[in-house]
Coordinates of C-alpha atoms in Angstrom, one line a residue:
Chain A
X1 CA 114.7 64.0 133.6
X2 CA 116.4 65.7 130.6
X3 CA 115.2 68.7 129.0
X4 CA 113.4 67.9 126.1
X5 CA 114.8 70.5 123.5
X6 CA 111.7 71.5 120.9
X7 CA 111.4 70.8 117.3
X8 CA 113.3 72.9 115.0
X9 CA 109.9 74.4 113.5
X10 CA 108.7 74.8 117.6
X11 CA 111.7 76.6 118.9
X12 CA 111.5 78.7 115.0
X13 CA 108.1 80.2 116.2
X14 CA 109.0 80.3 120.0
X15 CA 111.9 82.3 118.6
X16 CA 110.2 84.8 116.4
X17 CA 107.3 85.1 119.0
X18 CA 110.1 86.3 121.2
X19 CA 111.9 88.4 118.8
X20 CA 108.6 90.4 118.2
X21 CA 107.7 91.4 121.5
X22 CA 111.5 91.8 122.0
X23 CA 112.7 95.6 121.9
X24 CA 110.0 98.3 121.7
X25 CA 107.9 95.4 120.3
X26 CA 106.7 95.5 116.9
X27 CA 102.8 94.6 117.9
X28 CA 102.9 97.7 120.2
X29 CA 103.9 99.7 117.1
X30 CA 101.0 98.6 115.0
X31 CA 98.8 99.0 117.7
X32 CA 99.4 102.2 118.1
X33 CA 99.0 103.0 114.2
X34 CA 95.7 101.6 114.4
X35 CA 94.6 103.5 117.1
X36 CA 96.4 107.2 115.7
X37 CA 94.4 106.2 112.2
X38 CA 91.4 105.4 114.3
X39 CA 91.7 108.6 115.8
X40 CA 92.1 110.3 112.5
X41 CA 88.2 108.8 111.6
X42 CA 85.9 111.0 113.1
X43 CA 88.4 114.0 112.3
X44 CA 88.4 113.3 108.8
X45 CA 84.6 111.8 108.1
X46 CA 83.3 114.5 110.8
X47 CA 82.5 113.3 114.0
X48 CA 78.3 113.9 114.1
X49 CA 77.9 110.7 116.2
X50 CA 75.3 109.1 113.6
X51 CA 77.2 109.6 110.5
X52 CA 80.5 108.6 112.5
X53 CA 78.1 104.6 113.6
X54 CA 77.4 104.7 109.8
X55 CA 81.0 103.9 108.8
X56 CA 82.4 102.9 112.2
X57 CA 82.5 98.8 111.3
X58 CA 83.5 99.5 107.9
X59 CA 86.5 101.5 109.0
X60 CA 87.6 99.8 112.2
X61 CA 87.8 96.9 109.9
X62 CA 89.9 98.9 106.7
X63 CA 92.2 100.2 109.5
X64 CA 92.8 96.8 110.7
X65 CA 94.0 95.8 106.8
X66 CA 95.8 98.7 106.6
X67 CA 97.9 97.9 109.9
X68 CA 98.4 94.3 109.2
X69 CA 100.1 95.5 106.0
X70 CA 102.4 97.8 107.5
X71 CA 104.5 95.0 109.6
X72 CA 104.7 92.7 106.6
X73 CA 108.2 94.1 105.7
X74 CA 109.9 93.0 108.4
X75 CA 108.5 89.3 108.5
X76 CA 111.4 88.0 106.2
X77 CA 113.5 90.7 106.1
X78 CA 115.6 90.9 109.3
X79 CA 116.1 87.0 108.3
X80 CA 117.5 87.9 105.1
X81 CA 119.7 90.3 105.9
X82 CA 121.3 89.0 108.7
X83 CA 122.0 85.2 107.1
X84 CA 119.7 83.2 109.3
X85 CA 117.2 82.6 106.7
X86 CA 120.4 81.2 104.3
X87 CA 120.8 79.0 107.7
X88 CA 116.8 78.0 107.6
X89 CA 117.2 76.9 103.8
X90 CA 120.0 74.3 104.7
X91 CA 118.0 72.7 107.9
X92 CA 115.6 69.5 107.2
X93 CA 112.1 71.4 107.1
X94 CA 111.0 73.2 103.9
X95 CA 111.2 76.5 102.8
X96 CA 107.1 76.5 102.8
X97 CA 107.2 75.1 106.3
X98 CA 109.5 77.8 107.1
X99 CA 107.2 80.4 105.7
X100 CA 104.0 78.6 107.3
X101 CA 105.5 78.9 110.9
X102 CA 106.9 82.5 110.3
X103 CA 103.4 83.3 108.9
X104 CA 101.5 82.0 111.8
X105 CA 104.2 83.5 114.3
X106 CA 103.6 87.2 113.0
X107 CA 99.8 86.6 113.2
X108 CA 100.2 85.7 117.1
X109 CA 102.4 88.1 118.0
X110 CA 100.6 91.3 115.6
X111 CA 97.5 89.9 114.2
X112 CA 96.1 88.3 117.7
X113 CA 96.6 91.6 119.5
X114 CA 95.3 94.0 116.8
X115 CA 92.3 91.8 116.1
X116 CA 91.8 92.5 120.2
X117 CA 91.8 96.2 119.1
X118 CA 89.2 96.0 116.4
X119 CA 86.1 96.0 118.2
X120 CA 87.1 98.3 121.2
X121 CA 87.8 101.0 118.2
X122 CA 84.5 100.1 116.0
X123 CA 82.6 100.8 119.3
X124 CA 84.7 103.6 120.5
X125 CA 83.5 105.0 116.8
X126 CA 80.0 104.5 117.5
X127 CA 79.0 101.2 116.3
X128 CA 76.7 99.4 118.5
X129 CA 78.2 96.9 121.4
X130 CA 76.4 94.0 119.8
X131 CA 79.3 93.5 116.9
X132 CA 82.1 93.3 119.6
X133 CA 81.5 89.8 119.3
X134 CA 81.4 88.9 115.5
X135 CA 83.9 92.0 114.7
X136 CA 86.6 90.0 117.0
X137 CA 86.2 86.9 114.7
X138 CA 85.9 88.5 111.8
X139 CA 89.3 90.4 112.9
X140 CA 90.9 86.8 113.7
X141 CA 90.0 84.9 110.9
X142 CA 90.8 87.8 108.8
X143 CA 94.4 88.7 110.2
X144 CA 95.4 84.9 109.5
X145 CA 94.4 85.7 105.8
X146 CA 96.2 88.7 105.8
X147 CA 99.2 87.5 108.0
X148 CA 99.2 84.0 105.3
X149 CA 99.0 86.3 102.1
X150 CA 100.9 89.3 103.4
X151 CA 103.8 86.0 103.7
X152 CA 103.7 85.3 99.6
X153 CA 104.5 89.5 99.1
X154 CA 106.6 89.8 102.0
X155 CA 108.8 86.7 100.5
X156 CA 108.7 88.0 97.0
X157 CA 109.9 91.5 97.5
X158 CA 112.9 90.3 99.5
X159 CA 115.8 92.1 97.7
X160 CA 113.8 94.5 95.8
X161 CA 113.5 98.1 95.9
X162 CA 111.2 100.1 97.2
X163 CA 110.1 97.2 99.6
X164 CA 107.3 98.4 101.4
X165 CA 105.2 99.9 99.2
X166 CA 105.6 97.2 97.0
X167 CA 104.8 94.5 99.2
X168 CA 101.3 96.7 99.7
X169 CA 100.7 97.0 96.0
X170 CA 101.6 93.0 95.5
X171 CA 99.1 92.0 98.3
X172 CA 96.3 94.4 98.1
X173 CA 94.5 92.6 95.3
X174 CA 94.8 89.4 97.3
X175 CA 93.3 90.8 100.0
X176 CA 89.8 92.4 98.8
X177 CA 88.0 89.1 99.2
X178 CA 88.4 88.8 102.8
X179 CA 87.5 92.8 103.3
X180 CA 84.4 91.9 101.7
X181 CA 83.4 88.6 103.7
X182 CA 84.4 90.5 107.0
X183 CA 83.3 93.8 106.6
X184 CA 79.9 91.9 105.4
X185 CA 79.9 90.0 108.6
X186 CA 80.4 92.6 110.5
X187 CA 77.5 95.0 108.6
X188 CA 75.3 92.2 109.1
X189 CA 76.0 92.0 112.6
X190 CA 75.1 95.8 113.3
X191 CA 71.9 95.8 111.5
X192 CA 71.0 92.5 114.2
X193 CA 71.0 90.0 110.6
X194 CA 72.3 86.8 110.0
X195 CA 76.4 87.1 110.1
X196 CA 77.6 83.6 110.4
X197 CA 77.4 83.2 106.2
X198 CA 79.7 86.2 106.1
X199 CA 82.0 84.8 108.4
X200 CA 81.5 81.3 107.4
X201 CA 83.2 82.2 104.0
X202 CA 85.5 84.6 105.7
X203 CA 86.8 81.5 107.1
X204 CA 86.8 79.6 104.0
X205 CA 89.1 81.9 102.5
X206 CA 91.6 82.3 105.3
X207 CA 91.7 78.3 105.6
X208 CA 92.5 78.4 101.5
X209 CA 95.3 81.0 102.3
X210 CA 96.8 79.1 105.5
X211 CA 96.9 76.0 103.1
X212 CA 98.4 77.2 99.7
X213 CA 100.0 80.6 100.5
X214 CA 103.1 79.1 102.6
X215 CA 104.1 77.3 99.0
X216 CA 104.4 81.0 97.1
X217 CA 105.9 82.2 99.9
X218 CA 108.7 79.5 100.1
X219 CA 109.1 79.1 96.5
X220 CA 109.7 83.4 97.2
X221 CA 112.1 82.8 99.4
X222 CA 114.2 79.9 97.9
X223 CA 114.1 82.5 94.8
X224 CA 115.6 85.3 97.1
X225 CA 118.4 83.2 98.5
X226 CA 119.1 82.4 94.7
Chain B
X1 CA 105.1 70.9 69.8
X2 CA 105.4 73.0 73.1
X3 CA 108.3 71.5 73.9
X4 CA 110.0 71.9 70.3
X5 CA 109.3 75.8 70.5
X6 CA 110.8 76.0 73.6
X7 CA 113.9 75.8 71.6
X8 CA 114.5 80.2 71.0
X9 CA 116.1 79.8 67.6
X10 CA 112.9 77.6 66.5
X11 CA 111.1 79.8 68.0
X12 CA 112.2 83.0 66.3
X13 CA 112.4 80.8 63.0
X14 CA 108.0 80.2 63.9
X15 CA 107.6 83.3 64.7
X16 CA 108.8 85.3 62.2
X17 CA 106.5 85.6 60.0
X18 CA 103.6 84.4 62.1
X19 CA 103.6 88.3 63.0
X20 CA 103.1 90.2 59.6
X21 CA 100.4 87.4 58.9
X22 CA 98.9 88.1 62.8
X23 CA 98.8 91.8 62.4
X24 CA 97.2 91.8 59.0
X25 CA 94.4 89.5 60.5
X26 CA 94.1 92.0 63.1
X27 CA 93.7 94.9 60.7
X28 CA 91.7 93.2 58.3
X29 CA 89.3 91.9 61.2
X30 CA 89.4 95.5 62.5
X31 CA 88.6 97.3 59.7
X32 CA 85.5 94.7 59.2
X33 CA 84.0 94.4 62.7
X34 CA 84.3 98.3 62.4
X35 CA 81.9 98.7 59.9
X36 CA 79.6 95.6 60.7
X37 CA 79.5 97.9 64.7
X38 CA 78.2 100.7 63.0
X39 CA 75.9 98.9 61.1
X40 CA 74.4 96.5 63.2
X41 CA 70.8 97.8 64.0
X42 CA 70.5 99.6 67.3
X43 CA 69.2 97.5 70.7
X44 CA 65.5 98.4 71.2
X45 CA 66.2 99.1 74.4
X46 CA 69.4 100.7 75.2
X47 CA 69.5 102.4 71.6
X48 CA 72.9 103.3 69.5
X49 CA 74.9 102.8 73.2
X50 CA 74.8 99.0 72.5
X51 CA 77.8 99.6 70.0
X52 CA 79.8 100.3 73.0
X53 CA 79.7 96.6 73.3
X54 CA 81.8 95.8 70.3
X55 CA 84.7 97.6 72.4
X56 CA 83.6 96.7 75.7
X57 CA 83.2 92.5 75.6
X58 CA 86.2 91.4 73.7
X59 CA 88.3 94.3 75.6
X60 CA 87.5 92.4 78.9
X61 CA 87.5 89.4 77.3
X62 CA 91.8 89.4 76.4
X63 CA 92.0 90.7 79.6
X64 CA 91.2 87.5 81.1
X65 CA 92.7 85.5 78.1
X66 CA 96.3 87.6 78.5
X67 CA 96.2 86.8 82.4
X68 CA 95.3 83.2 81.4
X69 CA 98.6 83.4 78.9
X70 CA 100.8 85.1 81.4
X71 CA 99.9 82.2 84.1
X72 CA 100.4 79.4 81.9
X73 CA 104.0 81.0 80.8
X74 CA 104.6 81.6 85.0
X75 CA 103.7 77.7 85.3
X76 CA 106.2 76.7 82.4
X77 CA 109.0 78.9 83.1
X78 CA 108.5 78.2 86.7
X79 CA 108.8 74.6 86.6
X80 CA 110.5 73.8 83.2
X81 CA 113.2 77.2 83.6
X82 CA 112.2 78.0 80.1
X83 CA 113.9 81.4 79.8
X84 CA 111.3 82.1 76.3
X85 CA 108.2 80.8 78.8
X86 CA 109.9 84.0 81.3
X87 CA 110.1 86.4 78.3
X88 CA 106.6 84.9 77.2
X89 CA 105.2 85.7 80.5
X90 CA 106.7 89.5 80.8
X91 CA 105.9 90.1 77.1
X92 CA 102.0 89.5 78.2
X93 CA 101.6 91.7 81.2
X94 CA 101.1 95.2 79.8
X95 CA 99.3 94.0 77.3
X96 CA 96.7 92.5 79.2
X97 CA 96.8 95.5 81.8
X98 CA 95.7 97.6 78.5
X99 CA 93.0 95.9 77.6
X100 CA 91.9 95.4 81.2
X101 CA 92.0 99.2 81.3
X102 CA 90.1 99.5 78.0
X103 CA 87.4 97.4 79.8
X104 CA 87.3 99.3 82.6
X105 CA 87.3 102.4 80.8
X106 CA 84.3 101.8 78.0
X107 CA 82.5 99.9 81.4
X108 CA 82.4 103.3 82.8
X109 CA 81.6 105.2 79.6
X110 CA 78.7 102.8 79.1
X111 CA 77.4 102.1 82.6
X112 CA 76.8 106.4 82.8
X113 CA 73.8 106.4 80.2
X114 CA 73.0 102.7 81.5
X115 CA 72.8 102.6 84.7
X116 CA 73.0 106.7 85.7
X117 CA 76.6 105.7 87.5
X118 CA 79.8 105.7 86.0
X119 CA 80.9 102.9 88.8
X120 CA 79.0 100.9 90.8
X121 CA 80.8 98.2 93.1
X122 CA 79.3 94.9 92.6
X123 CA 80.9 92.0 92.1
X124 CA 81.8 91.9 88.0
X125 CA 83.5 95.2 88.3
X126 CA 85.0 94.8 91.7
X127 CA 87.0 91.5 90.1
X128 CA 87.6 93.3 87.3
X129 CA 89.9 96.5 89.0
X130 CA 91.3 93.7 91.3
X131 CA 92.7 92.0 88.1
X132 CA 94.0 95.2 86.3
X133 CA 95.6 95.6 90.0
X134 CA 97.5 92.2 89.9
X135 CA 98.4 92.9 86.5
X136 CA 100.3 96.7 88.1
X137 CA 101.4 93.9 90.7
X138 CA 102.9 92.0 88.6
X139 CA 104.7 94.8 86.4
X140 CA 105.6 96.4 89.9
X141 CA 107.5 93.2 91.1
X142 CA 109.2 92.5 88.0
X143 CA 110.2 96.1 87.8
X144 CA 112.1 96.3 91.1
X145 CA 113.9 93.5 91.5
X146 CA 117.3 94.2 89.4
X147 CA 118.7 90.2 88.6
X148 CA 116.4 89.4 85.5
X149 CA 115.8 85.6 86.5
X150 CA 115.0 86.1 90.3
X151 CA 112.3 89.1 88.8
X152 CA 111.0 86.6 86.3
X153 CA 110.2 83.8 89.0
X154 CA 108.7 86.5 91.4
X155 CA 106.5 87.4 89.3
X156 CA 105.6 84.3 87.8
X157 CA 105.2 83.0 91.7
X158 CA 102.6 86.0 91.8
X159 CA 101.0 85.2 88.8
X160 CA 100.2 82.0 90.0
X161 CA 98.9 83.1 92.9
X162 CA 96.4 85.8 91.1
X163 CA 95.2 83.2 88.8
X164 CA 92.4 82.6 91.5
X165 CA 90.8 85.6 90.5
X166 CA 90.4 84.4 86.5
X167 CA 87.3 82.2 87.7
X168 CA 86.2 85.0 90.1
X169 CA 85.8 87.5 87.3
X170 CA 84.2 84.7 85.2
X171 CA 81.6 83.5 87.8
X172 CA 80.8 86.5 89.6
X173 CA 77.7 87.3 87.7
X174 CA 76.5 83.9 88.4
X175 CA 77.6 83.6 92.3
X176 CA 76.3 87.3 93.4
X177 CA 73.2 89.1 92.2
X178 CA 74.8 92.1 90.3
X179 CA 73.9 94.7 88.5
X180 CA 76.3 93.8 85.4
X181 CA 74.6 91.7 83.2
X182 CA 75.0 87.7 83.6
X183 CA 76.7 85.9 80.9
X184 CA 75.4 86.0 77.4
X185 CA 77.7 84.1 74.9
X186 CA 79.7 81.3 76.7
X187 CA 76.3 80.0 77.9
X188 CA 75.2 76.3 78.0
X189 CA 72.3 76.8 76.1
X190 CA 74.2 78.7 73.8
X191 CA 74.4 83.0 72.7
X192 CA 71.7 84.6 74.1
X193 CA 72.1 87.3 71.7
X194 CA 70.7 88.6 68.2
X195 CA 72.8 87.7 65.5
X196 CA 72.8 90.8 64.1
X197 CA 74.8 91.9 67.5
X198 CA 76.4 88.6 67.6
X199 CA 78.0 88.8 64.5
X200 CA 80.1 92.1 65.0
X201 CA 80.5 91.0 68.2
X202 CA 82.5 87.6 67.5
X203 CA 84.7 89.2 64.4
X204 CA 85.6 92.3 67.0
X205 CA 87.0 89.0 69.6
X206 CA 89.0 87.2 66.7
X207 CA 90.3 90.7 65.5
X208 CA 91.1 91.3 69.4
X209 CA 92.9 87.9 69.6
X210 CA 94.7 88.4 66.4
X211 CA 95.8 91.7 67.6
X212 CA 96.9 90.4 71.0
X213 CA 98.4 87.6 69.5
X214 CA 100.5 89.2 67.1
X215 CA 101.6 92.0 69.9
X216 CA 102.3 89.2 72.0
X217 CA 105.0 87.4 69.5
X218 CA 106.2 90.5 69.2
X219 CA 107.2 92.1 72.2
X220 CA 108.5 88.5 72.9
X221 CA 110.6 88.2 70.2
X222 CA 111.6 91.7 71.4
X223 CA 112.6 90.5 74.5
X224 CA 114.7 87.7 72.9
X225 CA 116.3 90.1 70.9
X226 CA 117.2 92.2 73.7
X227 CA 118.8 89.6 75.6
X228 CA 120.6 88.5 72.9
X229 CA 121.8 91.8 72.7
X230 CA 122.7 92.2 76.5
X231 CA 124.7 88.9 76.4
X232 CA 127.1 90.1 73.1
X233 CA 127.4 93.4 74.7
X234 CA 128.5 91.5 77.7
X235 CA 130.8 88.8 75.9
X236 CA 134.0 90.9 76.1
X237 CA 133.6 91.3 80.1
X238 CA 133.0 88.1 80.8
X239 CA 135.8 86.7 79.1
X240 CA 138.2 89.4 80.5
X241 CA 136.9 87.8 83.8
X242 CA 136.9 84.1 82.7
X243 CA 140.7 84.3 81.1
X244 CA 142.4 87.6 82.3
X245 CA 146.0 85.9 81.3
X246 CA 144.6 86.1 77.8
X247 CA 143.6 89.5 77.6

């Protein structure tokens, strides 16, 4: 029996799946920024252990935004540089495709293992063990939106200056309405109410993104390799 | 007709003096909606602050209608390569990021003595900031990449991609329970307002679109201009490069 060899769009995400957990590990690095800014929480709000369960959800969950946003840069930009996306543009699957299976890649590899994070932090903050549950969905669905929307900046600011903050400032806005459905979900969820709207809608919008975003992120990147 | 001003020499021959005839509108309709603000009778309930409304509405109002223009000049240039729709689409942005500002700004001057808070985050405003921030976005993007076309058609991707939030801002009185007002002129029972509020109210939005209209053709034909000017300052170069046995 031969070996099979996988689809070009397979062996793409095998490839950056392997790539990111490949020397010192890019997911390892975010982690560790969201736990350091985690840490930062009850030194900066004050750490009186009801004030600190007040704004634990809220914050695990802005700390989760804040990370995914930080590893954008490098999603297309080792690509760039080093030709292989100029390489990806000639092959038989679309630039969006291209995008899509990047996209969902970097939210395996960083978004998976963060969103694993969020609830240990919100209850290591004080919030109580009963939102472990819906704060781990919430953190899923979310870092697909985030991972899917961070793709359209990330593609975009290929070739500009100033690349990182930029790609923070061009995402941001795009990114409010899923802070709101999840950090609703996950407010309702502390208070013992109904969270599944919240979430419900959460999903919703990270569906939307998954569908259209990979089609402003190729039509980025075709513009980047001019 | 689109099509035809496509062309940039028709459109500069349009254009031309579209903008003297624009920007006397504007003053005129200014000058007018002015006077009928400070005129107008005074709300029975929230007293002389209601004139803050003459500013306020049609401010936010061009803010959605520049974001509207902007996206619609993204979609043409993006598809047709119009390079007018590009400078159409630049010439837009800080305009509508002032006006969005202007909202935000007489928003907070009003919503003190109305509502005791300068800001309060429900769902009108929240939409609001996040469409002054895709506007700083878009300026951002276009700023730092150096080729002109590649910045024009990442920003115009972007635009697209904000124009999601156009129906946000417009609904999100209806779809959330805020503390911002729900609609009151583009209603389909029609203006819930007085007409003596109404009336200062609607020449303030024509002398608003007048004045963004006029700006508009102007900082585009600005834009033309300059181009123009970067391609004769250019010539020489490029024909050193293109024939260097002739030079």
């Amino acid at each position: 029996m031969s070996a099979r060899r996988p689809t070009p769009l397979l062996a793409l995400f095998l490839r950056d799946m392997q790539l990111a957990w490949a020397g010192g590990g890019g997911p390892l690095l975010a982690g560790a920024f969201y736990l350091g800014v985690a840490a930062l929480v009850p030194l900066s709000a004050g750490a009186s252990p009801e004030r600190l369960a007040a704004v634990a959800p809220g914050l695990a969950w802005l700390v989760l935004a804040l990370a995914s946003l930080l590893s954008l840069e490098r999603l297309f930009e080792p690509d760039w540089e080093d030709g292989a996306l100029d390489l990806l543009a000639q092959g038989r699957a679309p630039l969006a495709a291209v995008a899509a299976v990047k996209a969902a890649a970097h939210w395996c590899a960083t978004g998976a293992p963060l969103a694993l994070l969020a609830p240990a932090a919100a209850v290591a903050l004080g919030a109580p063990v009963r939102i472990a549950g819906p704060m781990l969905a919430a953190a899923l669905l979310g870092g697909l939106a985030f991972a899917y929307l961070g793709a359209i900046g990330a593609a975009l600011s290929l070739g500009a200056r100033r690349g990182g903050l930029l790609i923070a400032v061009l995402v941001l806005p795009l990114l409010v309405p899923p802070v709101i459905f999840g950090a609703a979900a996950v407010e309702a969820a502390a208070h013992g109410g109904p969270w599944l709207p919240s979430l419900a809608l959460l999903a919703a919008y990270a569906l939307l993104a998954v569908a259209a975003a990979p089609f402003a992120a190729g039509a980025g990147l075709r513009n980047a390799l001019g | 007709m689109l099509t035809g001003l496509a062309n940039p020499a028709r459109f500069m021959a349009v254009s031309r003096p579209l903008v003297p005839v624009l920007a006397a509108a504007a003053v005129l309709l200014l000058a007018v909606g002015t006077w009928l603000s400070f005129t107008a009778p005074p709300d029975y309930q929230q007293g002389n602050s209601v004139r803050m409304m003459f500013v306020h509405v049609p401010a936010a109002y061009m803010g959605l209608f520049a974001y509207a223009c902007m996206g619609g000049a993204s979609f043409a240039g993006l598809v047709w390569r119009h390079a007018l729709a590009d400078a159409a689409a630049k010439a837009a942005a800080p305009l509508g990021a002032g006006f969005t500002f202007l909202a935000l700004v007489t928003g907070c001057l009003w919503g003190k003595p109305m509502w005791g808070a300068w800001w309060v985050w429900d769902a009108r405003l929240t939409s609001v900031l996040v469409l002054f921030l895709l506007y700083l976005g878009y300026l951002a993007l276009h700023a730092a990449v150096e080729d002109e076309t590649r910045a024009a058609r990442a920003s115009a991707v972007l635009a697209l991609a904000g124009l999601i939030n156009l129906p946000v801002v417009k609904f999100s009185v209806d779809w959330w329970n805020t503390l911002h007002q729900p609609a009151s002129l583009l209603r389909a029972d029609g203006p819930s307002v007085a007409p003596q509020i109404l009336t200062p109210l609607l020449v303030m939005s024509l002398a608003y679109t007048c004045l963004f209209g006029a700006l508009w053709l102007l900082r585009t034909r600005a834009e033309v201009w300059r181009r123009r000017a970067r391609s004769v300052r250019r010539a020489p170069a490029m024909r050193a490069t293109l024939a260097p046995e002739a030079a």
